[in-house]
mmCIF file with all atom_site columns, C-alpha atoms in Angstrom:
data_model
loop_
_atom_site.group_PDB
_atom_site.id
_atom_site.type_symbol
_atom_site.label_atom_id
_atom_site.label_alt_id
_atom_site.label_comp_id
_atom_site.label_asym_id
_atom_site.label_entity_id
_atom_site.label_seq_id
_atom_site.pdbx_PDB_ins_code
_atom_site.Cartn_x
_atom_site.Cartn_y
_atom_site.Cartn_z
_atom_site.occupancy
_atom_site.B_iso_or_equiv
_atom_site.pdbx_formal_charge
_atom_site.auth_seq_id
_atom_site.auth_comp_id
_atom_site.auth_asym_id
_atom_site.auth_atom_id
_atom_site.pdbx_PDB_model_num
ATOM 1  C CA . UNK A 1 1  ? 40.625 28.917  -129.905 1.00 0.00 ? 13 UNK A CA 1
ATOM 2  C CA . UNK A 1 2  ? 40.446 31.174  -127.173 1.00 0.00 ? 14 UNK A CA 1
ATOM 3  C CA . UNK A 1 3  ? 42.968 33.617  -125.763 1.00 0.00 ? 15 UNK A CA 1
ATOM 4  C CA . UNK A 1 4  ? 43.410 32.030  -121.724 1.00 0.00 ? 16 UNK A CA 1
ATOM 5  C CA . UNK A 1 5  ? 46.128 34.841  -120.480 1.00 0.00 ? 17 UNK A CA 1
ATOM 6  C CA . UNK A 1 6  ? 48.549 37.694  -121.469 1.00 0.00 ? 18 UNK A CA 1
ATOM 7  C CA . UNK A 1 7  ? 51.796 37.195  -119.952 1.00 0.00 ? 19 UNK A CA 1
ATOM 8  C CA . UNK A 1 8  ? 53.677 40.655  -118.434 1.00 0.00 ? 20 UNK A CA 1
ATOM 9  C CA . UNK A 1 9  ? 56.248 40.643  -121.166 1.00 0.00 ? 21 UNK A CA 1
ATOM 10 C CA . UNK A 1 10 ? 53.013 41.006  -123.517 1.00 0.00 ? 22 UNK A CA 1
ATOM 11 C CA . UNK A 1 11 ? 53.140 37.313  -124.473 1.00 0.00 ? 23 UNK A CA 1
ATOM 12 C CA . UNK A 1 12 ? 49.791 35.302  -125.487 1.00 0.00 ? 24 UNK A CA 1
ATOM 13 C CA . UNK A 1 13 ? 49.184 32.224  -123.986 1.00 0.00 ? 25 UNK A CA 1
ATOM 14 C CA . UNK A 1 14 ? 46.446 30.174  -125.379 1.00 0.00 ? 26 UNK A CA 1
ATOM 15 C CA . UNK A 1 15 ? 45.030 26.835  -125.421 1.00 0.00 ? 27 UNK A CA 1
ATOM 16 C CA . UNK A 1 16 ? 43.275 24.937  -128.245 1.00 0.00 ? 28 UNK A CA 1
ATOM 17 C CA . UNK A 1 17 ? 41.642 21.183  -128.531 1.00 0.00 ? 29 UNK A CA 1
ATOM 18 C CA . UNK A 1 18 ? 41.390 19.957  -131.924 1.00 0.00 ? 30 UNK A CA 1
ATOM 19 C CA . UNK A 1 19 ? 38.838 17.199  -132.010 1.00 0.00 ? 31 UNK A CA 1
ATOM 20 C CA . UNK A 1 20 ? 38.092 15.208  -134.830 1.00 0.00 ? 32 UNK A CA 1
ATOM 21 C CA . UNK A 1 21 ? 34.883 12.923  -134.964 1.00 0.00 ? 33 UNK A CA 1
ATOM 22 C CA . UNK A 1 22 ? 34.921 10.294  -137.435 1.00 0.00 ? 34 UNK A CA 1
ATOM 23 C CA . UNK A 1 23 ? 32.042 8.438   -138.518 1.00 0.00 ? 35 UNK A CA 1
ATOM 24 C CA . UNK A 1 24 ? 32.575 4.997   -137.530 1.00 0.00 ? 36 UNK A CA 1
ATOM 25 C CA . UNK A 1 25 ? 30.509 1.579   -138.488 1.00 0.00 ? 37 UNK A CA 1
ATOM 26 C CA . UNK A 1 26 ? 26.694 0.820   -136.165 1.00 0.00 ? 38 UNK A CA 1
ATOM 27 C CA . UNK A 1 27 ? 25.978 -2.059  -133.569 1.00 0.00 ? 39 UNK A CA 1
ATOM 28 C CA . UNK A 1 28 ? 22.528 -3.258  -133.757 1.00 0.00 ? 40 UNK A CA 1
ATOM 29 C CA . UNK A 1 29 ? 21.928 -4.258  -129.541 1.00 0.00 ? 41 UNK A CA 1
ATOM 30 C CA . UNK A 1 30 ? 18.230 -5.894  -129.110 1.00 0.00 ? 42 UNK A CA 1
ATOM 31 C CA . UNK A 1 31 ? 17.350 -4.922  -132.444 1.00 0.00 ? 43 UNK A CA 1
ATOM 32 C CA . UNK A 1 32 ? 17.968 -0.869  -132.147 1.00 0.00 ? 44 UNK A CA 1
ATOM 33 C CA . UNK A 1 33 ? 20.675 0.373   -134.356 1.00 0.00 ? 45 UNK A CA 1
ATOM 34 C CA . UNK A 1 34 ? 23.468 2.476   -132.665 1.00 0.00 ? 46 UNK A CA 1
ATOM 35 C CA . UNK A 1 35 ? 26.224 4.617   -135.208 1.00 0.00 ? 47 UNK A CA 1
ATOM 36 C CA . UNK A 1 36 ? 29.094 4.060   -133.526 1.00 0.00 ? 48 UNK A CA 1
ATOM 37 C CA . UNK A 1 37 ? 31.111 7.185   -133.393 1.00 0.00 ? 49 UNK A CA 1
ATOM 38 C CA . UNK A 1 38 ? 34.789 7.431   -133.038 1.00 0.00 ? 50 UNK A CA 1
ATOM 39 C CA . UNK A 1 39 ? 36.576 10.918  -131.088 1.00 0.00 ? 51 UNK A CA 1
ATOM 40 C CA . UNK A 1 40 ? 39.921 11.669  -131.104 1.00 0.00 ? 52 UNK A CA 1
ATOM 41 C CA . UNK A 1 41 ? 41.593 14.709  -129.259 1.00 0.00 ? 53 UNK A CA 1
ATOM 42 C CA . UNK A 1 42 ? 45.095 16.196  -128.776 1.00 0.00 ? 54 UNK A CA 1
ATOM 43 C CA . UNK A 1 43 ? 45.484 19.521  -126.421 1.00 0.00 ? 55 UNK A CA 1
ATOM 44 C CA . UNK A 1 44 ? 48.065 21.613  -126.770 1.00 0.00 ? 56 UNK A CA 1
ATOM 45 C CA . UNK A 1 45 ? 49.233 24.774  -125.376 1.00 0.00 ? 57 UNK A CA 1
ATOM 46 C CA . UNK A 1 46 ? 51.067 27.782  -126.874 1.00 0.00 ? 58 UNK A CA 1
ATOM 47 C CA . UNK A 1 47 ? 53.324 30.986  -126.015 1.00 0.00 ? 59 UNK A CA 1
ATOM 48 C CA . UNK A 1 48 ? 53.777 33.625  -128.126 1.00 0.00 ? 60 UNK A CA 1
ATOM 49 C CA . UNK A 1 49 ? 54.478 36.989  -128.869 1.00 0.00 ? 61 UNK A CA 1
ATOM 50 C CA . UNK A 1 50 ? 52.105 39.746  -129.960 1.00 0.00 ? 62 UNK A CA 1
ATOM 51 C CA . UNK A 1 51 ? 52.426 39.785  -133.989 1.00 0.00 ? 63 UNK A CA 1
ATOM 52 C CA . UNK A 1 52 ? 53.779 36.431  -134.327 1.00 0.00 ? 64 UNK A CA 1
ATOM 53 C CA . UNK A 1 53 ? 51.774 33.786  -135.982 1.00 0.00 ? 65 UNK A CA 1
ATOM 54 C CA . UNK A 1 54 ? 51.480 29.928  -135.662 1.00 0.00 ? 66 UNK A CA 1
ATOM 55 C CA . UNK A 1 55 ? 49.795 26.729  -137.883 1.00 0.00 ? 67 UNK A CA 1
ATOM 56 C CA . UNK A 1 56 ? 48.595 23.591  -136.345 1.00 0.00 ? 68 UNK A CA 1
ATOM 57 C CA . UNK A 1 57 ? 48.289 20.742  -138.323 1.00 0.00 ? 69 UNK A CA 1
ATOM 58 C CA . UNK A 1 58 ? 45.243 18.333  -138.144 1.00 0.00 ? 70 UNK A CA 1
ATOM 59 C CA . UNK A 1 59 ? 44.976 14.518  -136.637 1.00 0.00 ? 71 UNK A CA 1
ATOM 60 C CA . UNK A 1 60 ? 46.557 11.941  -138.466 1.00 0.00 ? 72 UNK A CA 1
ATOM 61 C CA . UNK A 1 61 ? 45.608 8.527   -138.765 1.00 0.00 ? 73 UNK A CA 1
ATOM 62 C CA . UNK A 1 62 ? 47.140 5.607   -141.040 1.00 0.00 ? 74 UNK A CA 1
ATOM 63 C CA . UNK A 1 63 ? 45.229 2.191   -141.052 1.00 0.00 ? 75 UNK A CA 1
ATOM 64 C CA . UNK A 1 64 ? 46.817 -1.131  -142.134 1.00 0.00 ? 76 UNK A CA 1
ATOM 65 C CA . UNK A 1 65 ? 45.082 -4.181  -143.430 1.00 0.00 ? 77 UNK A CA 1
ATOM 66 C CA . UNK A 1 66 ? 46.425 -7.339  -144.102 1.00 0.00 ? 78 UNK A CA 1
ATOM 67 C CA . UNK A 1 67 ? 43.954 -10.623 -145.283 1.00 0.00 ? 79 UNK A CA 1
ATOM 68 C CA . UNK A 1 68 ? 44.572 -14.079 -144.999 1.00 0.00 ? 80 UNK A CA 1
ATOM 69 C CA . UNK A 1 69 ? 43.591 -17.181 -146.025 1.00 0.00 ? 81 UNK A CA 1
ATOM 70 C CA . UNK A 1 70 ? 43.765 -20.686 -144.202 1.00 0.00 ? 82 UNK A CA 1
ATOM 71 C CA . UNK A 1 71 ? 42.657 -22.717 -142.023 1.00 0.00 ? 83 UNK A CA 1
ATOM 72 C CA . UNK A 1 72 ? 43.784 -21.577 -138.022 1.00 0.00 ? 84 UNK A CA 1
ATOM 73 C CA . UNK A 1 73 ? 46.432 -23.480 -136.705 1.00 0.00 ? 85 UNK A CA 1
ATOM 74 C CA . UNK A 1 74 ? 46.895 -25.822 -139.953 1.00 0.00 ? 86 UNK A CA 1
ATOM 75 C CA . UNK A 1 75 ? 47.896 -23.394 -142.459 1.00 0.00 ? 87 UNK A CA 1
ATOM 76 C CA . UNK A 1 76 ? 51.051 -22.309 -140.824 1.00 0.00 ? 88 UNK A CA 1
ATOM 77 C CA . UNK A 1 77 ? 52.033 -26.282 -140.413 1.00 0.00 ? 89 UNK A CA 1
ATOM 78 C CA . UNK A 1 78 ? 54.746 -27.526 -143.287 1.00 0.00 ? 90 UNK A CA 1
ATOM 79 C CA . UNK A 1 79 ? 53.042 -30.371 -145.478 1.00 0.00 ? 91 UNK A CA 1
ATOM 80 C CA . UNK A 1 80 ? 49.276 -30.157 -144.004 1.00 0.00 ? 92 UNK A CA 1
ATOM 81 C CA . UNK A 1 81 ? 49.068 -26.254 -144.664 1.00 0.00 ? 93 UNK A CA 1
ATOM 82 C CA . UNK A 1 82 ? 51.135 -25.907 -148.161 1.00 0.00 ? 94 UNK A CA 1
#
C-alpha cells in the first residue's frame, strides 16, 4: 500500500491492489509442460482521516461441482433414460 496524496483538510488518500495468484492445473502443448496460473485483482481506493484506521478483507472465491451420470441426450428421455 502506498500513500498516493494528502488532501488539504489533512485527509489520506491511498490506493491498494490486492492480487491473489492461485496455483491452477498445467497444459502440456507439443510435449512442454506449462503450470497454468490463475490472477485475480480488485482495486480499490480509500479516504481517510489522519488517526483513523481501516481492514480490507481478502478475495473470495466459492466453487460448485455437480457430477452426472448418463448417456447425453438419452438420459433425460422418460422410458429410454430411467
Amino acid at each position: 500500500t502506498e500513500v498516493s496524496e494528502l488532501t488539504s483538510d489533512g485527509a489520506i488518500s491511498t490506493g491498494d491492489t490486492p492480487i491473489r495468484n492461485q496455483d491452477g492445473t498445467t497444459t502440456v502443448i507439443r510435449g512442454i509442460t506449462i503450470p497454468a496460473l490463475q490472477v485475480r485483482r480488485a482495486e480499490t481506493t480509500v479516504e481517510m482521516s489522519s488517526g483513523s484506521s481501516i481492514v480490507m478483507a481478502g478475495l473470495i472465491q466459492e466453487r460448485t461441482r455437480h457430477a452426472v451420470e448418463g448417456v447425453p441426450g438419452v438420459m433425460n428421455t422418460p422410458v429410454i433414460g430411467s
